[in-house]
Amino acid sequence: MKPSSFQATIENQFDYICKRAMEDERKDYFKQLSRLAKHEVSFSEIGDYLVNQFATTDSYSTDFQVFMLNGISIGIENDLLSEALRALPSNKRDILLLFYFMDMSDSEIADMLKFNRSTVYRHRTSGLAMMKKFMEEFEE
């Protein structure tokens, strides 16, 4: 049985609308791709600074030299710095660790170690001088 001309017209119109919708979707898809392409940058063109922001570095306990101080463990990653600290007398090393790694003031350190504040200051400055001398000798 042959469809009527009205039914054929409706089918042709429906076919045209479907093809038109598919073509519009295709155009929208390629527009979206071109918009994205304008904002994309090749990974090889990105600078090291930006790449390092997305990178992570694993740290393991074997990477650190650990100093124990009143039940607190302080890990130092730099080998030269840890050797310089090990070369110091224990009271100067403790004061430097508390001051620089635990962010304690001279007064807080003096209270903790039962020293005068001026003694803590003197040990800290002389300890730094000894560390500087040790590190300079090591570099030569």
mmCIF file of N, CA, C and O in Angstrom, residues 42-111:
data_model
loop_
_atom_site.group_PDB
_atom_site.id
_atom_site.type_symbol
_atom_site.label_atom_id
_atom_site.label_comp_id
_atom_site.label_asym_id
_atom_site.label_seq_id
_atom_site.Cartn_x
_atom_site.Cartn_y
_atom_site.Cartn_z
ATOM 1 N N SER A 42 50.140 22.597 25.293
ATOM 2 C CA SER A 42 50.861 21.325 25.259
ATOM 3 C C SER A 42 51.697 21.174 26.524
ATOM 4 O O SER A 42 52.280 22.137 27.024
ATOM 5 N N PHE A 43 51.754 19.964 27.053
ATOM 6 C CA PHE A 43 52.497 19.712 28.288
ATOM 7 C C PHE A 43 53.975 20.059 28.131
ATOM 8 O O PHE A 43 54.616 20.516 29.065
ATOM 9 N N SER A 44 54.509 19.876 26.941
ATOM 10 C CA SER A 44 55.928 20.179 26.714
ATOM 11 C C SER A 44 56.195 21.686 26.697
ATOM 12 O O SER A 44 57.332 22.115 26.868
ATOM 13 N N GLU A 45 55.157 22.495 26.516
ATOM 14 C CA GLU A 45 55.326 23.946 26.495
ATOM 15 C C GLU A 45 55.215 24.578 27.882
ATOM 16 O O GLU A 45 55.498 25.748 28.048
ATOM 17 N N ILE A 46 54.798 23.797 28.864
ATOM 18 C CA ILE A 46 54.632 24.316 30.219
ATOM 19 C C ILE A 46 56.000 24.420 30.881
ATOM 20 O O ILE A 46 56.838 23.540 30.757
ATOM 21 N N GLY A 47 56.226 25.490 31.612
ATOM 22 C CA GLY A 47 57.495 25.686 32.298
ATOM 23 C C GLY A 47 57.654 24.755 33.491
ATOM 24 O O GLY A 47 56.688 24.190 34.010
ATOM 25 N N ASP A 48 58.897 24.604 33.937
ATOM 26 C CA ASP A 48 59.196 23.725 35.071
ATOM 27 C C ASP A 48 58.490 24.175 36.343
ATOM 28 O O ASP A 48 58.085 23.354 37.153
ATOM 29 N N TYR A 49 58.364 25.484 36.539
ATOM 30 C CA TYR A 49 57.725 25.989 37.753
ATOM 31 C C TYR A 49 56.299 25.488 37.860
ATOM 32 O O TYR A 49 55.870 25.017 38.910
ATOM 33 N N LEU A 50 55.543 25.559 36.762
ATOM 34 C CA LEU A 50 54.146 25.132 36.779
ATOM 35 C C LEU A 50 54.037 23.616 36.934
ATOM 36 O O LEU A 50 53.179 23.116 37.655
ATOM 37 N N VAL A 51 54.926 22.882 36.299
ATOM 38 C CA VAL A 51 54.908 21.421 36.416
ATOM 39 C C VAL A 51 55.199 21.018 37.851
ATOM 40 O O VAL A 51 54.568 20.109 38.399
ATOM 41 N N ASN A 52 56.134 21.693 38.511
ATOM 42 C CA ASN A 52 56.493 21.359 39.887
ATOM 43 C C ASN A 52 55.372 21.651 40.875
ATOM 44 O O ASN A 52 55.343 21.077 41.961
ATOM 45 N N GLN A 53 54.458 22.520 40.516
ATOM 46 C CA GLN A 53 53.324 22.783 41.396
ATOM 47 C C GLN A 53 52.393 21.577 41.477
ATOM 48 O O GLN A 53 51.697 21.395 42.461
ATOM 49 N N PHE A 54 52.386 20.770 40.444
ATOM 50 C CA PHE A 54 51.518 19.601 40.423
ATOM 51 C C PHE A 54 52.255 18.325 40.797
ATOM 52 O O PHE A 54 51.660 17.257 40.840
ATOM 53 N N ALA A 55 53.540 18.418 41.055
ATOM 54 C CA ALA A 55 54.340 17.240 41.388
ATOM 55 C C ALA A 55 54.356 17.027 42.897
ATOM 56 O O ALA A 55 54.170 17.956 43.675
ATOM 57 N N THR A 56 54.583 15.801 43.296
ATOM 58 C CA THR A 56 54.745 15.487 44.702
ATOM 59 C C THR A 56 56.068 14.757 44.885
ATOM 60 O O THR A 56 56.569 14.118 43.974
ATOM 61 N N THR A 57 56.594 14.877 46.059
ATOM 62 C CA THR A 57 57.835 14.194 46.388
ATOM 63 C C THR A 57 57.596 13.363 47.627
ATOM 64 O O THR A 57 57.096 13.875 48.633
ATOM 65 N N ASP A 58 57.933 12.104 47.547
ATOM 66 C CA ASP A 58 57.796 11.233 48.703
ATOM 67 C C ASP A 58 58.951 11.485 49.658
ATOM 68 O O ASP A 58 60.082 11.685 49.237
ATOM 69 N N SER A 59 58.660 11.486 50.929
ATOM 70 C CA SER A 59 59.728 11.614 51.923
ATOM 71 C C SER A 59 59.627 10.425 52.863
ATOM 72 O O SER A 59 58.542 10.052 53.302
ATOM 73 N N TYR A 60 60.758 9.837 53.128
ATOM 74 C CA TYR A 60 60.826 8.655 53.965
ATOM 75 C C TYR A 60 61.662 8.971 55.200
ATOM 76 O O TYR A 60 62.503 9.871 55.178
ATOM 77 N N SER A 61 61.450 8.216 56.252
ATOM 78 C CA SER A 61 62.179 8.473 57.491
ATOM 79 C C SER A 61 63.674 8.264 57.305
ATOM 80 O O SER A 61 64.475 8.832 58.044
ATOM 81 N N THR A 62 64.069 7.482 56.332
ATOM 82 C CA THR A 62 65.497 7.266 56.088
ATOM 83 C C THR A 62 66.152 8.471 55.420
ATOM 84 O O THR A 62 67.374 8.556 55.365
ATOM 85 N N ASP A 63 65.345 9.392 54.897
ATOM 86 C CA ASP A 63 65.883 10.599 54.267
ATOM 87 C C ASP A 63 66.289 11.649 55.287
ATOM 88 O O ASP A 63 66.928 12.636 54.932
ATOM 89 N N PHE A 64 65.927 11.480 56.543
ATOM 90 C CA PHE A 64 66.155 12.483 57.575
ATOM 91 C C PHE A 64 67.145 11.980 58.617
ATOM 92 O O PHE A 64 67.199 10.790 58.907
ATOM 93 N N GLN A 65 67.899 12.903 59.176
ATOM 94 C CA GLN A 65 68.688 12.645 60.379
ATOM 95 C C GLN A 65 67.800 13.099 61.533
ATOM 96 O O GLN A 65 67.342 14.233 61.557
ATOM 97 N N VAL A 66 67.540 12.214 62.466
ATOM 98 C CA VAL A 66 66.585 12.510 63.534
ATOM 99 C C VAL A 66 67.333 12.848 64.821
ATOM 100 O O VAL A 66 68.250 12.132 65.224
ATOM 101 N N PHE A 67 66.939 13.957 65.425
ATOM 102 C CA PHE A 67 67.464 14.379 66.714
ATOM 103 C C PHE A 67 66.327 14.284 67.729
ATOM 104 O O PHE A 67 65.239 14.808 67.491
ATOM 105 N N MET A 68 66.563 13.624 68.838
ATOM 106 C CA MET A 68 65.562 13.514 69.902
ATOM 107 C C MET A 68 65.840 14.589 70.947
ATOM 108 O O MET A 68 66.977 14.768 71.370
ATOM 109 N N LEU A 69 64.781 15.272 71.349
ATOM 110 C CA LEU A 69 64.930 16.367 72.297
ATOM 111 C C LEU A 69 63.689 16.395 73.181
ATOM 112 O O LEU A 69 62.606 16.766 72.720
ATOM 113 N N ASN A 70 63.843 15.983 74.438
ATOM 114 C CA ASN A 70 62.736 15.959 75.399
ATOM 115 C C ASN A 70 61.506 15.239 74.843
ATOM 116 O O ASN A 70 60.378 15.727 74.953
ATOM 117 N N GLY A 71 61.706 14.119 74.213
ATOM 118 C CA GLY A 71 60.602 13.338 73.672
ATOM 119 C C GLY A 71 60.091 13.824 72.336
ATOM 120 O O GLY A 71 59.141 13.278 71.797
ATOM 121 N N ILE A 72 60.710 14.845 71.784
ATOM 122 C CA ILE A 72 60.308 15.389 70.485
ATOM 123 C C ILE A 72 61.358 14.959 69.467
ATOM 124 O O ILE A 72 62.559 15.138 69.701
ATOM 125 N N SER A 73 60.920 14.395 68.365
ATOM 126 C CA SER A 73 61.877 14.030 67.316
ATOM 127 C C SER A 73 61.864 15.109 66.243
ATOM 128 O O SER A 73 60.809 15.507 65.749
ATOM 129 N N ILE A 74 63.055 15.568 65.890
ATOM 130 C CA ILE A 74 63.209 16.621 64.891
ATOM 131 C C ILE A 74 64.019 16.026 63.746
ATOM 132 O O ILE A 74 65.151 15.597 63.938
ATOM 133 N N GLY A 75 63.428 15.982 62.555
ATOM 134 C CA GLY A 75 64.094 15.414 61.388
ATOM 135 C C GLY A 75 64.718 16.497 60.539
ATOM 136 O O GLY A 75 64.094 17.508 60.244
ATOM 137 N N ILE A 76 65.975 16.275 60.157
ATOM 138 C CA ILE A 76 66.698 17.237 59.327
ATOM 139 C C ILE A 76 67.131 16.517 58.062
ATOM 140 O O ILE A 76 67.781 15.475 58.112
ATOM 141 N N GLU A 77 66.764 17.077 56.931
ATOM 142 C CA GLU A 77 67.008 16.427 55.647
ATOM 143 C C GLU A 77 68.410 16.710 55.114
ATOM 144 O O GLU A 77 69.026 15.846 54.504
ATOM 145 N N ASN A 78 68.937 17.883 55.350
ATOM 146 C CA ASN A 78 70.236 18.269 54.824
ATOM 147 C C ASN A 78 71.340 17.573 55.615
ATOM 148 O O ASN A 78 71.462 17.750 56.826
ATOM 149 N N ASP A 79 72.165 16.797 54.916
ATOM 150 C CA ASP A 79 73.220 16.025 55.584
ATOM 151 C C ASP A 79 74.287 16.920 56.206
ATOM 152 O O ASP A 79 74.765 16.648 57.309
ATOM 153 N N LEU A 80 74.694 17.974 55.503
ATOM 154 C CA LEU A 80 75.723 18.866 56.035
ATOM 155 C C LEU A 80 75.230 19.571 57.299
ATOM 156 O O LEU A 80 75.961 19.675 58.287
ATOM 157 N N LEU A 81 74.007 20.010 57.283
ATOM 158 C CA LEU A 81 73.434 20.668 58.453
ATOM 159 C C LEU A 81 73.355 19.700 59.634
ATOM 160 O O LEU A 81 73.691 20.054 60.771
ATOM 161 N N SER A 82 72.937 18.473 59.381
ATOM 162 C CA SER A 82 72.836 17.511 60.478
ATOM 163 C C SER A 82 74.214 17.149 61.032
ATOM 164 O O SER A 82 74.374 16.979 62.236
ATOM 165 N N GLU A 83 75.232 17.062 60.166
ATOM 166 C CA GLU A 83 76.589 16.793 60.655
ATOM 167 C C GLU A 83 77.114 17.965 61.481
ATOM 168 O O GLU A 83 77.793 17.767 62.485
ATOM 169 N N ALA A 84 76.803 19.183 61.046
ATOM 170 C CA ALA A 84 77.224 20.363 61.807
ATOM 171 C C ALA A 84 76.543 20.383 63.170
ATOM 172 O O ALA A 84 77.167 20.727 64.183
ATOM 173 N N LEU A 85 75.284 19.994 63.227
ATOM 174 C CA LEU A 85 74.583 19.942 64.517
ATOM 175 C C LEU A 85 75.153 18.842 65.411
ATOM 176 O O LEU A 85 75.276 19.019 66.620
ATOM 177 N N ARG A 86 75.522 17.719 64.819
ATOM 178 C CA ARG A 86 76.099 16.629 65.614
ATOM 179 C C ARG A 86 77.467 17.008 66.189
ATOM 180 O O ARG A 86 77.874 16.488 67.219
ATOM 181 N N ALA A 87 78.179 17.906 65.519
ATOM 182 C CA ALA A 87 79.496 18.332 65.991
ATOM 183 C C ALA A 87 79.407 19.287 67.183
ATOM 184 O O ALA A 87 80.408 19.512 67.872
ATOM 185 N N LEU A 88 78.231 19.845 67.425
ATOM 186 C CA LEU A 88 78.069 20.800 68.531
ATOM 187 C C LEU A 88 77.914 20.067 69.859
ATOM 188 O O LEU A 88 77.457 18.930 69.915
ATOM 189 N N PRO A 89 78.276 20.757 70.961
ATOM 190 C CA PRO A 89 77.953 20.211 72.286
ATOM 191 C C PRO A 89 76.432 20.114 72.437
ATOM 192 O O PRO A 89 75.672 20.863 71.822
ATOM 193 N N SER A 90 75.979 19.186 73.255
ATOM 194 C CA SER A 90 74.539 18.884 73.329
ATOM 195 C C SER A 90 73.692 20.080 73.756
ATOM 196 O O SER A 90 72.599 20.278 73.232
ATOM 197 N N ASN A 91 74.177 20.902 74.706
ATOM 198 C CA ASN A 91 73.343 22.030 75.146
ATOM 199 C C ASN A 91 73.167 23.066 74.030
ATOM 200 O O ASN A 91 72.086 23.612 73.855
ATOM 201 N N LYS A 92 74.211 23.322 73.256
ATOM 202 C CA LYS A 92 74.087 24.274 72.144
ATOM 203 C C LYS A 92 73.199 23.699 71.044
ATOM 204 O O LYS A 92 72.383 24.407 70.459
ATOM 205 N N ARG A 93 73.355 22.419 70.766
ATOM 206 C CA ARG A 93 72.523 21.773 69.750
ATOM 207 C C ARG A 93 71.053 21.832 70.162
ATOM 208 O O ARG A 93 70.191 22.165 69.355
ATOM 209 N N ASP A 94 70.761 21.524 71.416
ATOM 210 C CA ASP A 94 69.378 21.561 71.900
ATOM 211 C C ASP A 94 68.772 22.954 71.764
ATOM 212 O O ASP A 94 67.625 23.109 71.341
ATOM 213 N N ILE A 95 69.546 23.957 72.118
ATOM 214 C CA ILE A 95 69.058 25.338 72.024
ATOM 215 C C ILE A 95 68.780 25.716 70.573
ATOM 216 O O ILE A 95 67.740 26.301 70.262
ATOM 217 N N LEU A 96 69.688 25.352 69.667
ATOM 218 C CA LEU A 96 69.477 25.675 68.254
ATOM 219 C C LEU A 96 68.265 24.929 67.680
ATOM 220 O O LEU A 96 67.486 25.499 66.916
ATOM 221 N N LEU A 97 68.112 23.683 68.042
ATOM 222 C CA LEU A 97 66.962 22.918 67.555
ATOM 223 C C LEU A 97 65.644 23.511 68.055
ATOM 224 O O LEU A 97 64.679 23.640 67.298
ATOM 225 N N LEU A 98 65.619 23.872 69.326
ATOM 226 C CA LEU A 98 64.397 24.460 69.877
ATOM 227 C C LEU A 98 64.095 25.822 69.262
ATOM 228 O O LEU A 98 62.946 26.149 68.972
ATOM 229 N N PHE A 99 65.147 26.621 69.058
ATOM 230 C CA PHE A 99 64.939 27.970 68.543
ATOM 231 C C PHE A 99 64.515 27.947 67.068
ATOM 232 O O PHE A 99 63.540 28.586 66.688
ATOM 233 N N TYR A 100 65.248 27.212 66.236
ATOM 234 C CA TYR A 100 65.005 27.282 64.795
ATOM 235 C C TYR A 100 63.989 26.261 64.277
ATOM 236 O O TYR A 100 63.324 26.516 63.289
ATOM 237 N N PHE A 101 63.880 25.122 64.912
ATOM 238 C CA PHE A 101 62.986 24.102 64.390
ATOM 239 C C PHE A 101 61.670 24.022 65.155
ATOM 240 O O PHE A 101 60.670 23.567 64.618
ATOM 241 N N MET A 102 61.677 24.433 66.413
ATOM 242 C CA MET A 102 60.447 24.416 67.199
ATOM 243 C C MET A 102 59.886 25.819 67.421
ATOM 244 O O MET A 102 58.889 25.993 68.112
ATOM 245 N N ASP A 103 60.546 26.840 66.871
ATOM 246 C CA ASP A 103 60.095 28.238 66.943
ATOM 247 C C ASP A 103 59.846 28.710 68.371
ATOM 248 O O ASP A 103 58.863 29.395 68.649
ATOM 249 N N MET A 104 60.740 28.338 69.253
ATOM 250 C CA MET A 104 60.616 28.789 70.640
ATOM 251 C C MET A 104 61.493 30.018 70.848
ATOM 252 O O MET A 104 62.538 30.166 70.229
ATOM 253 N N SER A 105 61.070 30.894 71.746
ATOM 254 C CA SER A 105 61.857 32.085 72.053
ATOM 255 C C SER A 105 62.938 31.726 73.073
ATOM 256 O O SER A 105 62.931 30.648 73.676
ATOM 257 N N ASP A 106 63.888 32.658 73.261
ATOM 258 C CA ASP A 106 64.950 32.433 74.241
ATOM 259 C C ASP A 106 64.378 32.235 75.648
ATOM 260 O O ASP A 106 64.858 31.401 76.407
ATOM 261 N N SER A 107 63.352 32.985 75.985
ATOM 262 C CA SER A 107 62.741 32.867 77.312
ATOM 263 C C SER A 107 62.096 31.497 77.497
ATOM 264 O O SER A 107 62.231 30.881 78.561
ATOM 265 N N GLU A 108 61.398 31.007 76.481
ATOM 266 C CA GLU A 108 60.764 29.690 76.573
ATOM 267 C C GLU A 108 61.812 28.584 76.689
ATOM 268 O O GLU A 108 61.646 27.632 77.459
ATOM 269 N N ILE A 109 62.900 28.729 75.932
ATOM 270 C CA ILE A 109 63.976 27.739 75.999
ATOM 271 C C ILE A 109 64.627 27.762 77.377
ATOM 272 O O ILE A 109 64.925 26.720 77.964
ATOM 273 N N ALA A 110 64.846 28.968 77.916
ATOM 274 C CA ALA A 110 65.458 29.107 79.237
ATOM 275 C C ALA A 110 64.593 28.436 80.304
ATOM 276 O O ALA A 110 65.100 27.743 81.187
ATOM 277 N N ASP A 111 63.296 28.620 80.219
ATOM 278 C CA ASP A 111 62.388 27.974 81.177
ATOM 279 C C ASP A 111 62.432 26.452 81.033
ATOM 280 O O ASP A 111 62.422 25.730 82.028
#
